[in-house]
Structure formats: structure tokens, C-alpha cells
Amino acid sequence: MTYRIAPSILSADFARLGEELQDVIAAGADVVHFDVMDNHYVPNLTVGPLVCAAIRPLIKTPIDVHLMVKPVDRIIPAFAKAGANIISFHPEASEHVDRTIAFIKEHGCKAGLVFNPATPLHHLDHVLDKLDLVLIMSVNPGFAGQTFISEALNKLRAARKRIAGSGRDIWLEVDGGVKTDNIADIARAGADTFVAGSAIFGTADYKATISAMRAALAKVPKN
Ligand code: DX5
Ligand code: ZN
């Protein structure tokens, strides 16, 4: 199992975003998680394609855009143009989930579907074979620094089974409340890609924090 650490921009110092991302990448981050909030689908407002385009030339690391935006389709081309590698969306934010997945791929990006804590996994039916990533929210979307909802572990186990059944290389990402002290349990439940905002950017030494997360992951039995 390849594990990936994905720091979320949400907890970075936005006044120095480029530098912050270069710092976490130098500290060992594998993916940049780019949270986009619209103050409509979620009760917070962050940044859009202009900021994604501004950071793109500074880093080579994949940018994983998490769209918390409704409606979702019309913003997708701008993020593809801004250099996003993966674009994920919530099924509740799309009138036609299959069409949105196809639209993301037509624009040259990998496609992910995101599950809120109360969103059932049956939304994977009929589309799993088209997805590159499944993202399980372990908090309600909108804010960094919330507490991990433990029911997400059951959902990760169920999602992992579905992914294994598909036989495809689909990333299983988890987002919300991931810390050094719970990351191993979350990995045991099946996650391979770990978004962490406050747990990384809230610490002084990003390298020490990411190394501690990797050390915890190294103890998880391989399956
Ligand atoms: C929440 C966002 C998360 C958030 C995670 O809506 O999607 O990516 O930044 O922050 P932490 O890791 O602090 O829970
Ligand atoms: Zn996110």
C-alpha cells in the first residue's frame, strides 16, 4: 500500500501560500489538497482557479482540488486550465454525477467523488469504474480543525471493499480531523491518502510532523 500525505491549504498562512506549499513539499508532502468553498454549498469561502494558477508554477506536486461548490460543472474548466491534477466533487452538488465525472476527464484531470458524513456510499454504484479517487469526509465540510467523526472508519472499510472489488487503482482519501495520533487507525480502515490541515500547518516543524505521520503509518500491517 502506498500512503500519501496531503496537506490542506485551508490551514496554511494565505498571505504566504506559495512559500507554505514549498515548505510542506520539502517536508515530505505527496499531494497538495486545495479546498474550494463557495459560501453556498458550505458555510465558508476560500479561493478559486486564480489562486490555483498562481501556485501551479511554484510546485511539481499533484494538486488535488476539493470542490465544495454548487453548481459544480461550470467551474471545472477553469480549474483544469489552472493546472489541477485531480478534481473531486460532492454528488449533492451535481445534477448529473456521471456527466460531471466525464466532464472532469474530458478536461484532462482525474476525477474524484466526495462523501459527506451522512452521504451513503450507494452513490458509487454505476460510477466507481470511472473514478480515480473516492474521498470520505470525516468531518462536515466547511472548516479546518474539527474533530474526526469515528463512523468514517466504517465507511472507509466499506469503500475499501468496493475499491478492491473493482480491481482498479482508485485512491481512497480521508479528509477532516486526521492527526498523527489517529492516522494509523484510519490507515487500518483502508485509507491510503490522508488530508491534514491543522495537524500539519498548526505545528512549527512540518518535517517533524509529516515524519511522525509516516512513522505511525509504517507500523500498519500491509494487506
Ligand atoms: C474541510 C476541508 C478539509 C480541512 C481539513 O471542509 O475539506 O480539507 O481543511 O482540516 P483539518 O485537517 O484541520 O480537519
Ligand atoms: Zn478538503
Short mmCIF file of C-alpha atoms and ligand atoms in Angstrom, two decimals:
data_model
loop_
_atom_site.label_atom_id
_atom_site.label_comp_id
_atom_site.label_asym_id
_atom_site.label_seq_id
_atom_site.Cartn_x
_atom_site.Cartn_y
_atom_site.Cartn_z
CA MET A 1 0.00 0.00 0.00
CA THR A 2 1.36 3.40 -0.97
CA TYR A 3 0.43 6.06 1.55
CA ARG A 4 0.18 9.72 0.62
CA ILE A 5 0.14 12.77 2.88
CA ALA A 6 -1.93 15.64 1.50
CA PRO A 7 -1.66 18.91 3.47
CA SER A 8 -4.76 21.08 3.06
CA ILE A 9 -4.18 24.70 2.06
CA LEU A 10 -7.02 25.69 4.38
CA SER A 11 -4.75 25.86 7.42
CA ALA A 12 -1.79 27.48 5.64
CA ASP A 13 -0.88 31.14 6.02
CA PHE A 14 -2.69 32.53 2.97
CA ALA A 15 -0.51 35.64 2.94
CA ARG A 16 2.45 33.36 2.11
CA LEU A 17 0.67 30.48 0.38
CA GLY A 18 3.34 29.69 -2.23
CA GLU A 19 6.09 29.58 0.36
CA GLU A 20 3.97 27.48 2.72
CA LEU A 21 3.34 24.91 -0.02
CA GLN A 22 7.01 24.78 -0.96
CA ASP A 23 7.80 24.24 2.72
CA VAL A 24 5.37 21.32 3.21
CA ILE A 25 6.54 19.71 -0.02
CA ALA A 26 10.16 19.99 1.12
CA ALA A 27 8.95 18.45 4.39
CA GLY A 28 7.64 15.39 2.52
CA ALA A 29 4.09 16.11 1.35
CA ASP A 30 2.97 13.97 -1.60
CA VAL A 31 -0.12 15.87 -2.72
CA VAL A 32 -1.46 19.42 -2.22
CA HIS A 33 -5.12 19.39 -1.14
CA PHE A 34 -6.79 22.55 -2.45
CA ASP A 35 -10.07 23.29 -0.67
CA VAL A 36 -12.55 25.38 -2.65
CA MET A 37 -15.58 26.70 -0.72
CA ASP A 38 -18.36 28.88 -2.10
CA ASN A 39 -20.37 30.11 0.94
CA HIS A 40 -23.39 28.35 -0.60
CA TYR A 41 -22.75 24.61 -0.66
CA VAL A 42 -20.69 25.06 2.52
CA PRO A 43 -20.74 27.96 5.00
CA ASN A 44 -17.27 29.29 4.23
CA LEU A 45 -15.46 30.98 1.37
CA THR A 46 -11.93 30.26 0.20
CA VAL A 47 -10.16 30.60 -3.11
CA GLY A 48 -10.69 29.75 -6.77
CA PRO A 49 -8.85 28.98 -10.00
CA LEU A 50 -6.81 32.19 -9.98
CA VAL A 51 -5.02 31.11 -6.82
CA CYS A 52 -4.57 27.56 -8.15
CA ALA A 53 -2.96 29.02 -11.31
CA ALA A 54 -0.72 31.25 -9.19
CA ILE A 55 0.73 28.36 -7.17
CA ARG A 56 0.96 25.90 -10.09
CA PRO A 57 4.33 27.14 -11.46
CA LEU A 58 5.87 27.03 -7.97
CA ILE A 59 5.37 23.30 -7.36
CA LYS A 60 5.54 20.00 -9.26
CA THR A 61 3.45 18.09 -6.71
CA PRO A 62 -0.05 17.00 -7.82
CA ILE A 63 -2.82 19.42 -6.89
CA ASP A 64 -5.94 17.70 -5.61
CA VAL A 65 -8.83 20.18 -5.90
CA HIS A 66 -11.70 19.52 -3.49
CA LEU A 67 -14.70 21.42 -4.82
CA MET A 68 -17.25 22.34 -2.17
CA VAL A 69 -19.16 24.33 -4.74
CA LYS A 70 -22.71 24.17 -6.11
CA PRO A 71 -23.37 24.10 -9.01
CA VAL A 72 -20.09 22.42 -9.76
CA ASP A 73 -19.81 21.89 -13.54
CA ARG A 74 -19.21 25.43 -14.69
CA ILE A 75 -16.08 25.93 -12.53
CA ILE A 76 -14.37 22.71 -13.72
CA PRO A 77 -12.79 24.03 -16.97
CA ALA A 78 -11.17 26.92 -15.09
CA PHE A 79 -9.54 24.56 -12.57
CA ALA A 80 -8.31 22.26 -15.34
CA LYS A 81 -6.78 25.29 -17.05
CA ALA A 82 -5.27 26.38 -13.73
CA GLY A 83 -3.30 23.12 -13.54
CA ALA A 84 -5.38 20.91 -11.23
CA ASN A 85 -4.42 17.23 -11.48
CA ILE A 86 -7.39 15.75 -9.61
CA ILE A 87 -10.82 17.37 -9.28
CA SER A 88 -13.28 15.99 -6.72
CA PHE A 89 -16.88 17.00 -6.14
CA HIS A 90 -19.84 16.13 -3.91
CA PRO A 91 -22.73 14.20 -5.52
CA GLU A 92 -25.18 16.66 -3.91
CA ALA A 93 -23.56 19.48 -5.86
CA SER A 94 -24.16 17.92 -9.29
CA GLU A 95 -27.45 17.32 -11.10
CA HIS A 96 -25.81 14.55 -13.17
CA VAL A 97 -22.95 12.82 -11.40
CA ASP A 98 -21.91 10.65 -14.34
CA ARG A 99 -21.82 13.67 -16.63
CA THR A 100 -19.70 15.68 -14.17
CA ILE A 101 -17.18 12.82 -13.91
CA ALA A 102 -16.95 12.65 -17.71
CA PHE A 103 -16.60 16.44 -17.90
CA ILE A 104 -13.65 16.41 -15.47
CA LYS A 105 -11.94 13.70 -17.53
CA GLU A 106 -12.61 15.47 -20.82
CA HIS A 107 -10.65 18.34 -19.35
CA GLY A 108 -7.65 16.09 -18.74
CA CYS A 109 -7.98 15.69 -14.96
CA LYS A 110 -8.53 12.70 -12.71
CA ALA A 111 -11.97 12.56 -11.14
CA GLY A 112 -12.99 12.04 -7.51
CA LEU A 113 -16.32 11.72 -5.69
CA VAL A 114 -16.66 13.04 -2.12
CA PHE A 115 -18.86 11.62 0.62
CA ASN A 116 -20.09 13.80 3.48
CA PRO A 117 -20.54 12.04 6.84
CA ALA A 118 -24.24 11.41 6.12
CA THR A 119 -23.91 10.67 2.40
CA PRO A 120 -24.33 6.96 1.67
CA LEU A 121 -21.82 5.05 -0.44
CA HIS A 122 -24.51 3.91 -2.87
CA HIS A 123 -23.58 6.96 -4.93
CA LEU A 124 -20.62 4.82 -6.03
CA ASP A 125 -22.99 2.40 -7.75
CA HIS A 126 -22.60 2.54 -11.53
CA VAL A 127 -19.77 5.11 -11.47
CA LEU A 128 -16.95 3.52 -9.45
CA ASP A 129 -15.29 2.19 -12.61
CA LYS A 130 -14.99 5.77 -13.87
CA LEU A 131 -13.45 7.25 -10.72
CA ASP A 132 -9.80 7.77 -9.84
CA LEU A 133 -10.41 8.79 -6.24
CA VAL A 134 -13.00 8.31 -3.50
CA LEU A 135 -12.88 10.89 -0.72
CA ILE A 136 -14.51 10.11 2.62
CA MET A 137 -15.20 13.20 4.73
CA SER A 138 -14.56 12.56 8.40
CA VAL A 139 -15.96 15.99 9.34
CA ASN A 140 -18.77 18.05 7.86
CA PRO A 141 -17.15 20.17 5.17
CA GLY A 142 -16.53 23.87 5.70
CA PHE A 143 -13.85 24.31 8.31
CA ALA A 144 -10.44 23.09 9.36
CA GLY A 145 -9.73 21.97 12.91
CA GLN A 146 -12.85 19.86 13.56
CA THR A 147 -12.91 16.53 15.38
CA PHE A 148 -12.68 13.27 13.43
CA ILE A 149 -16.08 11.52 13.23
CA SER A 150 -15.34 7.89 14.07
CA GLU A 151 -18.16 6.48 11.91
CA ALA A 152 -15.91 7.42 8.97
CA LEU A 153 -13.83 4.33 9.84
CA ASN A 154 -16.77 2.04 8.99
CA LYS A 155 -17.33 3.93 5.79
CA LEU A 156 -13.66 3.65 4.84
CA ARG A 157 -13.79 -0.11 5.38
CA ALA A 158 -16.86 -0.37 3.15
CA ALA A 159 -15.33 1.88 0.50
CA ARG A 160 -12.09 -0.13 0.55
CA LYS A 161 -14.09 -3.32 -0.11
CA ARG A 162 -15.80 -1.74 -3.08
CA ILE A 163 -12.49 -0.48 -4.48
CA ALA A 164 -10.85 -3.88 -4.04
CA GLY A 165 -13.85 -5.42 -5.83
CA SER A 166 -13.39 -3.04 -8.75
CA GLY A 167 -9.82 -4.25 -9.29
CA ARG A 168 -8.86 -0.69 -10.22
CA ASP A 169 -6.22 1.60 -8.75
CA ILE A 170 -8.53 4.10 -7.07
CA TRP A 171 -7.17 6.31 -4.29
CA LEU A 172 -9.12 6.22 -1.03
CA GLU A 173 -8.70 9.60 0.59
CA VAL A 174 -9.87 10.78 4.01
CA ASP A 175 -10.42 14.42 4.96
CA GLY A 176 -11.04 16.00 8.37
CA GLY A 177 -9.56 15.64 11.81
CA VAL A 178 -6.63 13.49 10.68
CA LYS A 179 -3.78 13.73 13.21
CA THR A 180 -0.54 11.95 14.00
CA ASP A 181 -2.28 10.00 16.75
CA ASN A 182 -5.21 8.65 14.70
CA ILE A 183 -3.63 8.24 11.25
CA ALA A 184 -2.66 4.58 11.85
CA ASP A 185 -6.23 3.59 12.80
CA ILE A 186 -7.51 5.40 9.72
CA ALA A 187 -5.00 3.55 7.53
CA ARG A 188 -6.08 0.24 9.07
CA ALA A 189 -9.64 1.06 7.97
CA GLY A 190 -8.41 1.30 4.38
CA ALA A 191 -7.44 4.91 3.60
CA ASP A 192 -4.29 5.47 1.54
CA THR A 193 -4.35 9.26 1.11
CA PHE A 194 -4.54 11.48 4.18
CA VAL A 195 -5.61 15.11 4.08
CA ALA A 196 -4.35 17.04 7.07
CA GLY A 197 -4.77 20.78 7.57
CA SER A 198 -4.41 21.93 11.15
CA ALA A 199 -2.39 18.84 12.15
CA ILE A 200 0.41 19.94 9.81
CA PHE A 201 0.16 23.71 9.39
CA GLY A 202 -0.66 24.15 13.08
CA THR A 203 2.77 22.81 14.02
CA ALA A 204 6.09 24.64 13.88
CA ASP A 205 8.11 21.86 12.24
CA TYR A 206 6.29 20.44 9.18
CA LYS A 207 9.00 17.89 8.54
CA ALA A 208 8.81 16.51 12.08
CA THR A 209 5.02 16.26 11.83
CA ILE A 210 4.96 14.55 8.42
CA SER A 211 7.75 12.20 9.54
CA ALA A 212 5.75 11.31 12.66
CA MET A 213 2.74 10.55 10.46
CA ARG A 214 4.87 8.33 8.21
CA ALA A 215 6.36 6.57 11.24
CA ALA A 216 2.83 5.82 12.50
CA LEU A 217 1.85 4.53 9.04
CA ALA A 218 4.95 2.34 8.82
CA LYS A 219 3.60 0.30 11.76
CA VAL A 220 0.33 -0.54 10.00
CA PRO A 221 0.36 -4.16 8.77
CA LYS A 222 0.43 -4.33 4.97
CA ASN A 223 -2.53 -6.05 3.40
C1 DX5 B 1 -12.94 20.68 5.42
C2 DX5 B 1 -11.85 20.57 4.39
C3 DX5 B 1 -10.63 19.93 4.90
C4 DX5 B 1 -9.98 20.65 6.04
C5 DX5 B 1 -9.27 19.67 6.90
O1 DX5 B 1 -14.10 21.09 4.81
O2 DX5 B 1 -12.31 19.86 3.27
O3 DX5 B 1 -9.70 19.66 3.86
O4 DX5 B 1 -9.08 21.63 5.63
O5 DX5 B 1 -8.75 20.33 8.00
P1 DX5 B 1 -8.29 19.53 9.31
O6 DX5 B 1 -7.24 18.57 8.85
O7 DX5 B 1 -7.77 20.61 10.19
O8 DX5 B 1 -9.51 18.84 9.83
ZN ZN B 2 -10.86 19.06 1.73
#
